[in-house]
Amino acid sequence: MFPQPTDPTVAEPLEAVDSDCPTCGAAAVFAYRVVDYRGWLRVTKCRSCLHVLDSRRIRPPSRSGVA
């Protein structure tokens, strides 16, 4: 059903968030999609200390790759 990936990495677009991290104070806060054992999530996360500012469940992307 799913072919073997040819690229060694996955490139998920990151959206910069106009906010500072409440834990470390860094301005490296981004929103992006992730998948874990619960399914697909939209997270807002600090890329410096990995503190999660927000996490919510979203609809899974289509299998064709087109949103």
XYZ file of C-alpha atoms in Angstrom:
67
model
C 0.000 0.000 0.000
C 2.782 2.439 0.893
C 6.003 2.337 -1.175
C 9.415 2.400 0.494
C 10.504 6.055 1.014
C 13.385 7.214 -1.157
C 14.350 10.256 0.940
C 16.204 9.602 4.211
C 14.343 12.407 6.045
C 10.823 13.768 6.246
C 10.386 17.490 5.566
C 7.404 18.830 7.489
C 6.833 22.575 7.042
C 7.259 24.587 10.250
C 5.222 27.714 10.952
C 6.947 30.294 13.131
C 4.818 31.408 16.091
C 5.037 34.976 17.354
C 5.659 33.946 20.950
C 8.524 33.209 23.311
C 8.853 29.933 25.183
C 7.537 30.280 28.757
C 10.099 27.729 29.986
C 13.410 28.866 28.480
C 12.530 32.259 26.952
C 13.747 31.330 23.454
C 12.004 32.748 20.391
C 12.300 29.412 18.551
C 8.607 28.442 18.852
C 7.034 26.674 15.868
C 3.754 24.942 14.997
C 3.749 21.724 12.954
C 2.117 18.293 12.513
C 3.340 15.158 14.253
C 2.051 11.621 14.566
C 2.331 9.414 17.639
C 0.517 6.457 19.167
C -2.642 8.619 19.589
C -2.757 9.651 15.935
C -2.093 12.964 14.181
C -1.523 16.071 16.283
C -0.875 19.751 15.642
C 1.738 20.903 18.163
C 3.218 24.248 19.089
C 6.623 23.522 20.474
C 9.884 25.218 21.454
C 12.717 23.948 19.272
C 15.303 24.860 21.932
C 14.038 23.071 25.050
C 11.225 20.978 23.434
C 8.543 22.401 25.760
C 5.050 21.814 24.292
C 2.941 24.967 24.411
C -0.111 23.424 22.705
C -1.120 20.027 21.353
C -4.414 19.097 19.710
C -5.723 16.228 17.643
C -6.265 16.866 13.905
C -7.675 14.926 10.963
C -5.055 12.713 9.337
C -3.680 13.928 6.004
C -5.001 12.198 2.903
C -3.123 9.153 1.658
C -2.491 10.844 -1.671
C -0.370 13.489 0.058
C -2.707 16.311 -0.970
C -4.295 18.084 2.002
